[in-house]
JSON list of C-alpha atoms in Angstrom, two decimals:
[
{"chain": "A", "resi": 1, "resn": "UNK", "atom": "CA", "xyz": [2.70, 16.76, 11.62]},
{"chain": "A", "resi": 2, "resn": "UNK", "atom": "CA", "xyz": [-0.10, 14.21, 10.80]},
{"chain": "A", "resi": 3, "resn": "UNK", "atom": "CA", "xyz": [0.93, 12.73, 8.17]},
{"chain": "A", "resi": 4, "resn": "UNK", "atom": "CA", "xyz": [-2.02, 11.59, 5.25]},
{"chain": "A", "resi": 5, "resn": "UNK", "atom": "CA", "xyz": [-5.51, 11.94, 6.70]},
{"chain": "A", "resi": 6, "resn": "UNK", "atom": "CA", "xyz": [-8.66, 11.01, 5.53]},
{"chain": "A", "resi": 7, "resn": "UNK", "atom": "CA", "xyz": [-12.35, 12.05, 5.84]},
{"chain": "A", "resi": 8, "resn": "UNK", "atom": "CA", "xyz": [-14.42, 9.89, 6.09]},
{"chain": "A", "resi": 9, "resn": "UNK", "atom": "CA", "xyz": [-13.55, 7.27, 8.27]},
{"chain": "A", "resi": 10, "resn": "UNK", "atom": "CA", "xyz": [-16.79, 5.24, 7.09]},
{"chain": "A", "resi": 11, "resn": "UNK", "atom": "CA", "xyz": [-19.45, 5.64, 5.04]},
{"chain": "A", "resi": 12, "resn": "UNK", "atom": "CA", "xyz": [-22.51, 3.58, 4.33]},
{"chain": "A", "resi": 13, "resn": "UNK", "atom": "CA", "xyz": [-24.47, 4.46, 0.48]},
{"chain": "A", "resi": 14, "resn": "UNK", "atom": "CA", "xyz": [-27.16, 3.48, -1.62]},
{"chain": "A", "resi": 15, "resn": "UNK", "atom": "CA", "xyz": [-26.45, 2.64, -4.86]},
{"chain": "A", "resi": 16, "resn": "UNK", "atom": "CA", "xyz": [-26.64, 5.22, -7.24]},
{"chain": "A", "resi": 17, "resn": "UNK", "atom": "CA", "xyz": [-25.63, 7.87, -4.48]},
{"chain": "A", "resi": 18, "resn": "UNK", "atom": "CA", "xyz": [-22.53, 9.93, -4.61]},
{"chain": "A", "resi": 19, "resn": "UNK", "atom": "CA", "xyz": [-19.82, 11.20, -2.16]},
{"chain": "A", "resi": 20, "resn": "UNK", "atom": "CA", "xyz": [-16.44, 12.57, -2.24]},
{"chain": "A", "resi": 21, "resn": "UNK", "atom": "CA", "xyz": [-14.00, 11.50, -0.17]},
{"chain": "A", "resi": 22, "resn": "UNK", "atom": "CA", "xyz": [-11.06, 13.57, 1.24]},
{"chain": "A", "resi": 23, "resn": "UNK", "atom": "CA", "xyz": [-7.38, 13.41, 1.20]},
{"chain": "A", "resi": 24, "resn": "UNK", "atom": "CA", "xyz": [-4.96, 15.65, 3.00]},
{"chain": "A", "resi": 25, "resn": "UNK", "atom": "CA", "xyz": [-1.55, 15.58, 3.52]},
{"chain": "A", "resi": 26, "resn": "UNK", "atom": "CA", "xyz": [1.08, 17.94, 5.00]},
{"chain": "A", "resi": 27, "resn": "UNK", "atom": "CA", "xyz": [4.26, 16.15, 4.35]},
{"chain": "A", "resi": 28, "resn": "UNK", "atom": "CA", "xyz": [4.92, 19.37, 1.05]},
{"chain": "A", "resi": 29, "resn": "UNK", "atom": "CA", "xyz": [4.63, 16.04, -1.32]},
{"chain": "A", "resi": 30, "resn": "UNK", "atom": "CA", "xyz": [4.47, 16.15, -4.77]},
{"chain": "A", "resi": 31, "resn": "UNK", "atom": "CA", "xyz": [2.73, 13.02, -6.00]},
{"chain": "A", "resi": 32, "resn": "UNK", "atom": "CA", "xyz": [-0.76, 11.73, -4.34]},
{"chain": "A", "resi": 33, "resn": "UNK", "atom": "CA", "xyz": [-2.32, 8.66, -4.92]},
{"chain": "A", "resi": 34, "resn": "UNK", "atom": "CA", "xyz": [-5.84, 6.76, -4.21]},
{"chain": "A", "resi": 35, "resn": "UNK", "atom": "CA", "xyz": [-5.84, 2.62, -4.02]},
{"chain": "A", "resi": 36, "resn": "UNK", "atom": "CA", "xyz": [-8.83, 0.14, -3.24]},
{"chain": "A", "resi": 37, "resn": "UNK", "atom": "CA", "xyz": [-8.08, -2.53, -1.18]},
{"chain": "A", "resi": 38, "resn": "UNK", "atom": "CA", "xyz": [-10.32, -5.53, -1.28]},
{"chain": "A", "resi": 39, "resn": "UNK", "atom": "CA", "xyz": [-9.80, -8.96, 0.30]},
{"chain": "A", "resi": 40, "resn": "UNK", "atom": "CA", "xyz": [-7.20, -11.37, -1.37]},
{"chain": "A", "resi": 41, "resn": "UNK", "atom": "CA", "xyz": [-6.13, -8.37, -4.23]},
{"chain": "A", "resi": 42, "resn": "UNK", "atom": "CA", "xyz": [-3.86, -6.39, -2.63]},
{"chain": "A", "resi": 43, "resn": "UNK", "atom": "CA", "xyz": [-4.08, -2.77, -3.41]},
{"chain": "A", "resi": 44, "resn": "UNK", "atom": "CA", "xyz": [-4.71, -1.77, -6.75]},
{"chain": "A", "resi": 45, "resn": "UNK", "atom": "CA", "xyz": [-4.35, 1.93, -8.15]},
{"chain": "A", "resi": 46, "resn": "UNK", "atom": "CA", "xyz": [-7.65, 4.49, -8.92]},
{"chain": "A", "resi": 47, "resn": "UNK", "atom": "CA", "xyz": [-6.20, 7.59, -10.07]},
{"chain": "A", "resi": 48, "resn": "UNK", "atom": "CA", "xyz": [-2.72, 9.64, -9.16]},
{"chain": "A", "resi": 49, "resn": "UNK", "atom": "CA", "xyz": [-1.90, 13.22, -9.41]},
{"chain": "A", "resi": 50, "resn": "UNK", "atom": "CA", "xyz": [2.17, 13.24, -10.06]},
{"chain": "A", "resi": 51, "resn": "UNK", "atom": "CA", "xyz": [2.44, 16.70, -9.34]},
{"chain": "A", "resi": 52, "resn": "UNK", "atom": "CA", "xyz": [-0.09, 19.63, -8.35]},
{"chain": "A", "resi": 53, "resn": "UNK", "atom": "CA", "xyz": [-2.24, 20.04, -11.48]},
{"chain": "A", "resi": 54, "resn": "UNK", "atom": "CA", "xyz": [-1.57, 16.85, -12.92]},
{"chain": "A", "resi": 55, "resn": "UNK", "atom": "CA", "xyz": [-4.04, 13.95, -12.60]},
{"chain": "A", "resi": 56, "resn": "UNK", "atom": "CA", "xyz": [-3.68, 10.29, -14.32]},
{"chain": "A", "resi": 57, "resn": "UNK", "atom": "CA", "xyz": [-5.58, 6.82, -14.50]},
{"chain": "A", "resi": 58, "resn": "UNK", "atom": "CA", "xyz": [-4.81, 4.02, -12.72]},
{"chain": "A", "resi": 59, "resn": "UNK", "atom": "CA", "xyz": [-5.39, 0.59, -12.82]},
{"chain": "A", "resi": 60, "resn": "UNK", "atom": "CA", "xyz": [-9.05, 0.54, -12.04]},
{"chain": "A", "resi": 61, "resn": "UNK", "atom": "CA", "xyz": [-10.40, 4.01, -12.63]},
{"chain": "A", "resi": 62, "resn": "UNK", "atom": "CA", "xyz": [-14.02, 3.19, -13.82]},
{"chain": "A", "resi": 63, "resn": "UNK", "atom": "CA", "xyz": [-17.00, 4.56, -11.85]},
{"chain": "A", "resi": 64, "resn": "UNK", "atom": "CA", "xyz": [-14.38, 7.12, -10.21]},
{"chain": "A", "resi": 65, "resn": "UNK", "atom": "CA", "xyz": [-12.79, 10.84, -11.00]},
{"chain": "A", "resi": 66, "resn": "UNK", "atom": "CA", "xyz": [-10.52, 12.77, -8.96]},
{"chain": "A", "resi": 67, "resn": "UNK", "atom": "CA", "xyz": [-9.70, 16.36, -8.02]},
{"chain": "A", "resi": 68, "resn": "UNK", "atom": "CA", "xyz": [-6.05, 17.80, -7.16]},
{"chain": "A", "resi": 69, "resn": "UNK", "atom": "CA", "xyz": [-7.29, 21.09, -5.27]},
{"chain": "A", "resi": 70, "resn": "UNK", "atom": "CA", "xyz": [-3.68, 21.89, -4.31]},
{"chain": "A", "resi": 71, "resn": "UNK", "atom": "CA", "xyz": [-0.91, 20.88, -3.69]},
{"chain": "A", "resi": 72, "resn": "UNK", "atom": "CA", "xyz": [-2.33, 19.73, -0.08]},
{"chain": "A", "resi": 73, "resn": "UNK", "atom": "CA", "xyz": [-5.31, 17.64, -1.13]},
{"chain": "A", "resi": 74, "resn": "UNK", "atom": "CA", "xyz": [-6.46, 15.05, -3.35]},
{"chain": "A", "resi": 75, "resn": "UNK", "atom": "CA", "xyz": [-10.15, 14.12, -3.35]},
{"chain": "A", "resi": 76, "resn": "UNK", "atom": "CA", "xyz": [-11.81, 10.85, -5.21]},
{"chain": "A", "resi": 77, "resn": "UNK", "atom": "CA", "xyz": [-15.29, 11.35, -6.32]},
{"chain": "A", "resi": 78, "resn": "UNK", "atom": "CA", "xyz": [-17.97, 8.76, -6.68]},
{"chain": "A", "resi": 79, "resn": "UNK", "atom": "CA", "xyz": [-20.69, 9.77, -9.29]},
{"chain": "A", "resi": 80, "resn": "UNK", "atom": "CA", "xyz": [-23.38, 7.19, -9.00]},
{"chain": "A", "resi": 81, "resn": "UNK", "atom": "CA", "xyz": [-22.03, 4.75, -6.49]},
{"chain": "A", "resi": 82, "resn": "UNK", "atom": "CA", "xyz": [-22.65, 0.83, -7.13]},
{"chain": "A", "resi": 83, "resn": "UNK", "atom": "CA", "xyz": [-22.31, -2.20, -4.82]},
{"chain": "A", "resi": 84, "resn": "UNK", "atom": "CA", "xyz": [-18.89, -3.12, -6.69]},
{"chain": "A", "resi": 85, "resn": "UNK", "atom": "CA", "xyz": [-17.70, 0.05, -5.51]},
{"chain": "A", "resi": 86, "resn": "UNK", "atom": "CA", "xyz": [-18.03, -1.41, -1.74]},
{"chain": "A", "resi": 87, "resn": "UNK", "atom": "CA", "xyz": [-13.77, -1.67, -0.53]},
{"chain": "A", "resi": 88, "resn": "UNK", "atom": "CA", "xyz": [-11.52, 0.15, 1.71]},
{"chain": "A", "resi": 89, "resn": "UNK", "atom": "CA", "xyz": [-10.19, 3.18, 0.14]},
{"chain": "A", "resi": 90, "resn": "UNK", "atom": "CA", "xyz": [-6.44, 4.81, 1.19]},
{"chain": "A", "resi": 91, "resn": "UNK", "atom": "CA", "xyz": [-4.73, 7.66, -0.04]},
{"chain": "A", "resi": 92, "resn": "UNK", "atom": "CA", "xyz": [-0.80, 7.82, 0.03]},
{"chain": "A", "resi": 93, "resn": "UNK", "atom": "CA", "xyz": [1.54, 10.56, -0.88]},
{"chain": "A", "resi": 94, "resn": "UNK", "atom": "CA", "xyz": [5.07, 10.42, -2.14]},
{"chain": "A", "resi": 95, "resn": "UNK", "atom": "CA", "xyz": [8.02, 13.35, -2.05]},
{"chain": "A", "resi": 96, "resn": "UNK", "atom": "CA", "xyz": [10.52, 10.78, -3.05]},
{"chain": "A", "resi": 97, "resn": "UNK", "atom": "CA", "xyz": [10.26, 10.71, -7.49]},
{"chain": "A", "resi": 98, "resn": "UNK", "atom": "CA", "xyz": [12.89, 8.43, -7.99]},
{"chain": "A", "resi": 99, "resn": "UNK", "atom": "CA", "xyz": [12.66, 6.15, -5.26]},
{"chain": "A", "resi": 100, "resn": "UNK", "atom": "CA", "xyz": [8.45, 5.88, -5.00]},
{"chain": "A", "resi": 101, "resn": "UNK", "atom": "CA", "xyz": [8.37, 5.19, -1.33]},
{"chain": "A", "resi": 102, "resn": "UNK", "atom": "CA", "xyz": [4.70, 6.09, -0.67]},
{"chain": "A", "resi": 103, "resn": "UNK", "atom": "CA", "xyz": [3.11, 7.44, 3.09]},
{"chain": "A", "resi": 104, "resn": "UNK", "atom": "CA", "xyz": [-0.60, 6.52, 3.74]},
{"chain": "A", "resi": 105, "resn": "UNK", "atom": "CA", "xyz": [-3.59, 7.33, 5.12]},
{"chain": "A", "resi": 106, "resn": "UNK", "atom": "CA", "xyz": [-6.05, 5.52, 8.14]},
{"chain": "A", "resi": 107, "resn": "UNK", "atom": "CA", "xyz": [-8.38, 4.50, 5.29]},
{"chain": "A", "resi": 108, "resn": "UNK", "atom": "CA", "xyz": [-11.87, 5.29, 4.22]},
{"chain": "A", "resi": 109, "resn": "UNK", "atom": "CA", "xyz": [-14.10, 1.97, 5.02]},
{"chain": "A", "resi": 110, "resn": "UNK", "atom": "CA", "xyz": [-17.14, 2.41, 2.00]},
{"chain": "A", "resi": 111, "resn": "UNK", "atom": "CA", "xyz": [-19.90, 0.10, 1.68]},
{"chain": "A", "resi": 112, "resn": "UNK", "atom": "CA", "xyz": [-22.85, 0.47, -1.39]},
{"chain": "A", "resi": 113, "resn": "UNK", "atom": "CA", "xyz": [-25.95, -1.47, -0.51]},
{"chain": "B", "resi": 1, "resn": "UNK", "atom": "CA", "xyz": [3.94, -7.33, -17.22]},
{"chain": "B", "resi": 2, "resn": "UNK", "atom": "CA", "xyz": [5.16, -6.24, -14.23]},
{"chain": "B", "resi": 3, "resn": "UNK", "atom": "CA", "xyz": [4.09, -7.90, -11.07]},
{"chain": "B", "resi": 4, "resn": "UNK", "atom": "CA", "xyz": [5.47, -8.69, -7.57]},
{"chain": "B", "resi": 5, "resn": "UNK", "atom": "CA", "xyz": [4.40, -12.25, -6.37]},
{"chain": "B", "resi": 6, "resn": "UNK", "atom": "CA", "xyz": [3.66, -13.05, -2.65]},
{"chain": "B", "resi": 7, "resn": "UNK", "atom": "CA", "xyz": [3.85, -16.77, -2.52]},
{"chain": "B", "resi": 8, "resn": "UNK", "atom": "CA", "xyz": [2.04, -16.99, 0.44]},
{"chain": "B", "resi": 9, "resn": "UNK", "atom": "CA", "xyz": [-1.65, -15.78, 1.23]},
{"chain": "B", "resi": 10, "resn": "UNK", "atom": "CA", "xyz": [-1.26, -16.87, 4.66]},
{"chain": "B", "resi": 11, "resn": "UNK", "atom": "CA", "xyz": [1.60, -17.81, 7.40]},
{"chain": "B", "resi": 12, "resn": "UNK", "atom": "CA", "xyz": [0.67, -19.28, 11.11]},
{"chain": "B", "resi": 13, "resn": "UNK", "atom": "CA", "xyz": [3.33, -19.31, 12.84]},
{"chain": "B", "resi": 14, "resn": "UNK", "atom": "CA", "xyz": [4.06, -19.39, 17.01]},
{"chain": "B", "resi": 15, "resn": "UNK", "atom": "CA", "xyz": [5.39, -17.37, 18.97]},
{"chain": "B", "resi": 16, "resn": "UNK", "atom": "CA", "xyz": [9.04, -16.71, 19.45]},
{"chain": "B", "resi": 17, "resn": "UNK", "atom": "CA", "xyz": [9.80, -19.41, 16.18]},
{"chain": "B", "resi": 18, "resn": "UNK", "atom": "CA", "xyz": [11.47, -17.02, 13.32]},
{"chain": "B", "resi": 19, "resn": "UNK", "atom": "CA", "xyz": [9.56, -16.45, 10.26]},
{"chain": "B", "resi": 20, "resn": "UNK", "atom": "CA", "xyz": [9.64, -15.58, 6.34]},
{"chain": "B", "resi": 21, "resn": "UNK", "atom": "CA", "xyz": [7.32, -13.85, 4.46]},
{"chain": "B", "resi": 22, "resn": "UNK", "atom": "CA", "xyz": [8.18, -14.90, 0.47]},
{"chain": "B", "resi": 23, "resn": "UNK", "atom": "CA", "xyz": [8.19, -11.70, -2.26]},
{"chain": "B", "resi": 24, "resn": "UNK", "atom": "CA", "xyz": [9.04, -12.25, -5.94]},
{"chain": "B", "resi": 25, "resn": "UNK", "atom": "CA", "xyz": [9.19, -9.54, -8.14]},
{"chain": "B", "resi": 26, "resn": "UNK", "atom": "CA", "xyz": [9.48, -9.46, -12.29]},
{"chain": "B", "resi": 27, "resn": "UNK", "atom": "CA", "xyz": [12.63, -8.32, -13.50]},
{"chain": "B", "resi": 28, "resn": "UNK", "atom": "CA", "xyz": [10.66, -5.34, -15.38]},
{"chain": "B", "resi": 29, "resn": "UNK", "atom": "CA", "xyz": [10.22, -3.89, -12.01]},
{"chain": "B", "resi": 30, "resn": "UNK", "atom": "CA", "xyz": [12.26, -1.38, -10.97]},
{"chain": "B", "resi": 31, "resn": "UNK", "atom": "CA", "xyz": [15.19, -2.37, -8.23]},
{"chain": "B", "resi": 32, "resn": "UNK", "atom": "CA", "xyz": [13.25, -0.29, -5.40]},
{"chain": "B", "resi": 33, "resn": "UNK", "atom": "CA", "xyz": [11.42, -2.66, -3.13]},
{"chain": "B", "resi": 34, "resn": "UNK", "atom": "CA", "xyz": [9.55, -2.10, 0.05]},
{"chain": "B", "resi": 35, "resn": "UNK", "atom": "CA", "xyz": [7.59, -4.38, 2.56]},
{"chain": "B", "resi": 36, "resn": "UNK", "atom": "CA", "xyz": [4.58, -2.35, 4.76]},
{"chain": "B", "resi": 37, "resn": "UNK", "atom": "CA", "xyz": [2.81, -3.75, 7.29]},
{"chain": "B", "resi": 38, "resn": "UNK", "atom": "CA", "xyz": [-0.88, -3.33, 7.51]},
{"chain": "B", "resi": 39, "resn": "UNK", "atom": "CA", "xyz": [-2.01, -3.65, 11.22]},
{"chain": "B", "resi": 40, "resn": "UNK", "atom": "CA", "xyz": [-6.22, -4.43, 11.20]},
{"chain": "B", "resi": 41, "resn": "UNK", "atom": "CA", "xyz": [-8.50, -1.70, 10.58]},
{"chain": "B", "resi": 42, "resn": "UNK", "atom": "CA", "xyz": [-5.56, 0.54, 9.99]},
{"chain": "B", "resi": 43, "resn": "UNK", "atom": "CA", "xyz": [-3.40, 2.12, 6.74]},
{"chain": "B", "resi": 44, "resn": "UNK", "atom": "CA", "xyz": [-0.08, 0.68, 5.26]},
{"chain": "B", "resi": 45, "resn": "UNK", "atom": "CA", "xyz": [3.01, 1.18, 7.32]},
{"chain": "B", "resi": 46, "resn": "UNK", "atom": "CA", "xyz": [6.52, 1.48, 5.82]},
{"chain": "B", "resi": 47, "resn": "UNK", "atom": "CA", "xyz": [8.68, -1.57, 7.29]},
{"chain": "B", "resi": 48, "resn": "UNK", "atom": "CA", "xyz": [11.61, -1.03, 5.57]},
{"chain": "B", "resi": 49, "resn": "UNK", "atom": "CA", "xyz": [12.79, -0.85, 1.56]},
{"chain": "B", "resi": 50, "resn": "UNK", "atom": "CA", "xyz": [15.81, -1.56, -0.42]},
{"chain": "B", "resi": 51, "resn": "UNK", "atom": "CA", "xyz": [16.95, 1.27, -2.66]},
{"chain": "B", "resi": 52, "resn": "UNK", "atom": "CA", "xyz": [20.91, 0.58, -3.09]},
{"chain": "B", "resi": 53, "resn": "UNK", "atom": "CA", "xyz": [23.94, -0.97, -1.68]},
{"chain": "B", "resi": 54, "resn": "UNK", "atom": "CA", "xyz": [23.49, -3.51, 1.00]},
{"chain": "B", "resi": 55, "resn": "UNK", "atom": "CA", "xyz": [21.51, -6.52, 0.00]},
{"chain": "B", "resi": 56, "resn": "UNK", "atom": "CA", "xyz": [20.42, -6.55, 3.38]},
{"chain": "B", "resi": 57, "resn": "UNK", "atom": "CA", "xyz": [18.37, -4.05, 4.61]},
{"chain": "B", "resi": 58, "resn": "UNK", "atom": "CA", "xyz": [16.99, -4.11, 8.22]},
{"chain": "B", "resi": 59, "resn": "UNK", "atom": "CA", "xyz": [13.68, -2.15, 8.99]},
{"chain": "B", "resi": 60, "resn": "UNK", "atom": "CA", "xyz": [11.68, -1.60, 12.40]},
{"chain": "B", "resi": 61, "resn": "UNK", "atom": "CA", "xyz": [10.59, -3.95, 14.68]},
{"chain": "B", "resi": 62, "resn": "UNK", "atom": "CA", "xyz": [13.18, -6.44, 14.28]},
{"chain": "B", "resi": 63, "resn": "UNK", "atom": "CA", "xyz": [12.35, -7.15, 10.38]},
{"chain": "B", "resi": 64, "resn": "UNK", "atom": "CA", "xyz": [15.19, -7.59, 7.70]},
{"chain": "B", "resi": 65, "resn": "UNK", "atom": "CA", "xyz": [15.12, -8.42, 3.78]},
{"chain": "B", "resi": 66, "resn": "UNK", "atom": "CA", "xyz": [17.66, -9.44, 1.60]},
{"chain": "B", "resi": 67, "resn": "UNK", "atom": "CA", "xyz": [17.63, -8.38, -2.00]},
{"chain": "B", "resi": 68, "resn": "UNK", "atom": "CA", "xyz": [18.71, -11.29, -4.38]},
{"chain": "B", "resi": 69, "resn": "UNK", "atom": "CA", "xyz": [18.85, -9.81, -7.96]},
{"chain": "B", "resi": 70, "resn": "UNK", "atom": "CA", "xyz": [19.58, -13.33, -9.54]},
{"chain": "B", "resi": 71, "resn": "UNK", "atom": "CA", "xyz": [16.26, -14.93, -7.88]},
{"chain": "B", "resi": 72, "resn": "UNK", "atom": "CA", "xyz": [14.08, -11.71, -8.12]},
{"chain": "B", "resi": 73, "resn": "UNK", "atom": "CA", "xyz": [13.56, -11.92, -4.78]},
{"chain": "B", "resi": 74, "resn": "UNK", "atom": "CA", "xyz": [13.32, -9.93, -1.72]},
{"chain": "B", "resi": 75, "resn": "UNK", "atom": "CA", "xyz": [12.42, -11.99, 1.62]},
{"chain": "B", "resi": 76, "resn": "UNK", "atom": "CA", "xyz": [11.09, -10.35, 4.43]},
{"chain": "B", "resi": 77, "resn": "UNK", "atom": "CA", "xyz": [12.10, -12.54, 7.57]},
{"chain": "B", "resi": 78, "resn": "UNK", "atom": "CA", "xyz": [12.28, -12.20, 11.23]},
{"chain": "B", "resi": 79, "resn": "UNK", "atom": "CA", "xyz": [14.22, -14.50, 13.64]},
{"chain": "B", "resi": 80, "resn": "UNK", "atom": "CA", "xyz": [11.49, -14.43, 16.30]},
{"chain": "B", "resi": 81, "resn": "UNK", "atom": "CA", "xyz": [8.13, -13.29, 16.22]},
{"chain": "B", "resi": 82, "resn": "UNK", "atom": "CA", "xyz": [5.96, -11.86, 18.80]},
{"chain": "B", "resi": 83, "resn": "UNK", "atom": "CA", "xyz": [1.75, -12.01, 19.24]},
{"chain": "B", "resi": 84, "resn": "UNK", "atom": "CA", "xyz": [1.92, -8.39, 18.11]},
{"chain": "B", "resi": 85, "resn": "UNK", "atom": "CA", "xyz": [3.37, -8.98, 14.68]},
{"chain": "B", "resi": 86, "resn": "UNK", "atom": "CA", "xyz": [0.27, -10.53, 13.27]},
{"chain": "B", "resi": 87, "resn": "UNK", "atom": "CA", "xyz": [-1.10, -8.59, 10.89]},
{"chain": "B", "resi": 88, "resn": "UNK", "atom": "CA", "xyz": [-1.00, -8.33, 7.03]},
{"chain": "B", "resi": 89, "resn": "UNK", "atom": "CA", "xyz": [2.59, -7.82, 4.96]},
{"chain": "B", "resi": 90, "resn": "UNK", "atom": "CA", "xyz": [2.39, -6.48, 1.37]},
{"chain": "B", "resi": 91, "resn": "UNK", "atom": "CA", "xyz": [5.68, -6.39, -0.75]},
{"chain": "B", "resi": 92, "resn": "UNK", "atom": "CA", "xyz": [5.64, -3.40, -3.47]},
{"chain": "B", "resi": 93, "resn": "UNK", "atom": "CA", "xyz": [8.64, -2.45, -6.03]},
{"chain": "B", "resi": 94, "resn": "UNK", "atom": "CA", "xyz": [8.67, 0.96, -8.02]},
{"chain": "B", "resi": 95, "resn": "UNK", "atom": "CA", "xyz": [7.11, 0.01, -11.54]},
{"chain": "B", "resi": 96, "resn": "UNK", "atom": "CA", "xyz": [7.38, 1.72, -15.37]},
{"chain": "B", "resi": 97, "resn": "UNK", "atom": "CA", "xyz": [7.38, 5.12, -13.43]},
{"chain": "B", "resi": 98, "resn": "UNK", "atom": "CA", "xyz": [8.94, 6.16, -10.41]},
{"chain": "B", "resi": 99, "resn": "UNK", "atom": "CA", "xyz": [5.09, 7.47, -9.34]},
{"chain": "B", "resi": 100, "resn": "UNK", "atom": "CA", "xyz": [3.38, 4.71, -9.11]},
{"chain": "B", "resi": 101, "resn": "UNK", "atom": "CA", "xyz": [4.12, 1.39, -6.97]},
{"chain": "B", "resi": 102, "resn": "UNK", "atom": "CA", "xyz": [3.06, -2.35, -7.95]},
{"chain": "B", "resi": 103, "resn": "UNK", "atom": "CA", "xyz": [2.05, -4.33, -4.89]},
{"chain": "B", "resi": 104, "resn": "UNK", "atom": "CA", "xyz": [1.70, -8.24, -3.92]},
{"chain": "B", "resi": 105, "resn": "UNK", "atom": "CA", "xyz": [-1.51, -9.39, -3.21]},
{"chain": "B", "resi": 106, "resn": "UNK", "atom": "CA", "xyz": [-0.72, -9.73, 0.56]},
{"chain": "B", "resi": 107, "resn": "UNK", "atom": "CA", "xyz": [0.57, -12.16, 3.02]},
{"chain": "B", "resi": 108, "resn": "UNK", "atom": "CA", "xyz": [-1.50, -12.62, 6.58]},
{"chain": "B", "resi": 109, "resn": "UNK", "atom": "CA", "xyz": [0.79, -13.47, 9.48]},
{"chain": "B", "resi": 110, "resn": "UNK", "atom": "CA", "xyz": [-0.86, -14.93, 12.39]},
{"chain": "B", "resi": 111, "resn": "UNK", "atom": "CA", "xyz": [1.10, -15.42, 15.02]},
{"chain": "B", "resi": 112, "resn": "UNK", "atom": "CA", "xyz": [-0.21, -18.15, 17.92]},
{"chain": "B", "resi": 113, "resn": "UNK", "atom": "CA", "xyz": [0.63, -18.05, 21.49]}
]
């Protein structure tokens, strides 16, 4: 049982480049999420996919979309990446509706140059 | 709006001397609350949460929070801290919708020998 993983662990971009980045988790979850986490802001929402087919904004979606593939995996897409973008990115899933405890991943570690 | 305050951006502390880590919460948040520990260069760990019943709610490695609905607050305390402890603590309480959690911005225990 691992839990949330993530691929990749780090990644280095030029701006304007894209990537995806993965999310897996085998925990039979319903909800899937994807924060940023950048120095002195805590973690702040992208996108989140309630249920398996089901995908909804955040707090800070711009520059970002997301596919649900299954119920499985959860991937976050960046277009044309920009040197804002640069942050640690974790997924987390969540079985628990009414209570929202949320599991997460190791972290992607992204940086735009 | 809903938020969850962390008073404290930062806590030095020594070793073996107890410890509180300070979490306010607005009463539009939902009564769920959770702390997770973030050890460096790795994802959020649940410590422990407070979903019902006792105010008191004791998590792993020796961490306990009491929920006080009249203050809005939910403390996360220890009475004696060890080197391995430092690391980052973010309080998070369920928000509009049982999907999606609101999180403080963080508080960075360092614990000195």
């Amino acid at each position: 049982n691992a839990g949330v993983t993530q691929t990749p662990k780090f990644q280095v971009l030029k701006t304007g480049q894209s990537m995806t980045l993965q999310c897996a988790q085998d925990m039979n979850h319903n909800s899937m999420y994807w924060y940023r986490q950048d120095p002195g802001m805590g973690l702040r929402l992208i996108y989140y996919s309630a249920s398996e087919g089901t995908t909804d904004k955040g707090e800070v979606p711009n520059g970002y979309n997301v596919s649900r593939l299954n119920k499985r995996e959860f991937s976050l897409r960046l277009e044309s990446a920009a040197p804002s973008q640069t942050s640690v990115y974790f997924c987390a899933s969540s079985g628990l509706l009414q209570t929202g405890e949320q599991y997460f991943g190791p972290g992607t570690r992204l940086t735009v140059t | 709006a809903q938020s969850v305050t962390q008073l404290d951006s930062q806590v030095p502390v020594f070793e073996e001397a107890p410890v509180e880590l300070r979490c306010n919460y607005s009463s539009s948040v939902s009564v769920y609350l959770f702390w997770y520990v973030q050890y460096p260069n790795q994802g959020l760990q649940l410590l422990l949460k407070y979903l019902s019943g006792s105010t008191l709610v004791k998590g792993i490695n020796g961490f306990e929070a009491e929920f006080n609905k009249s203050q809005t607050s939910f403390h996360l305390r220890k009475p004696s801290v060890h080197i391995s402890d430092t690391a980052e603590y973010f309080c998070a309480g369920s928000g509009d919708s049982s999907y999606k959690l609101i999180f403080g911005s963080g508080t960075r225990l360092l614990v000195r020998p």
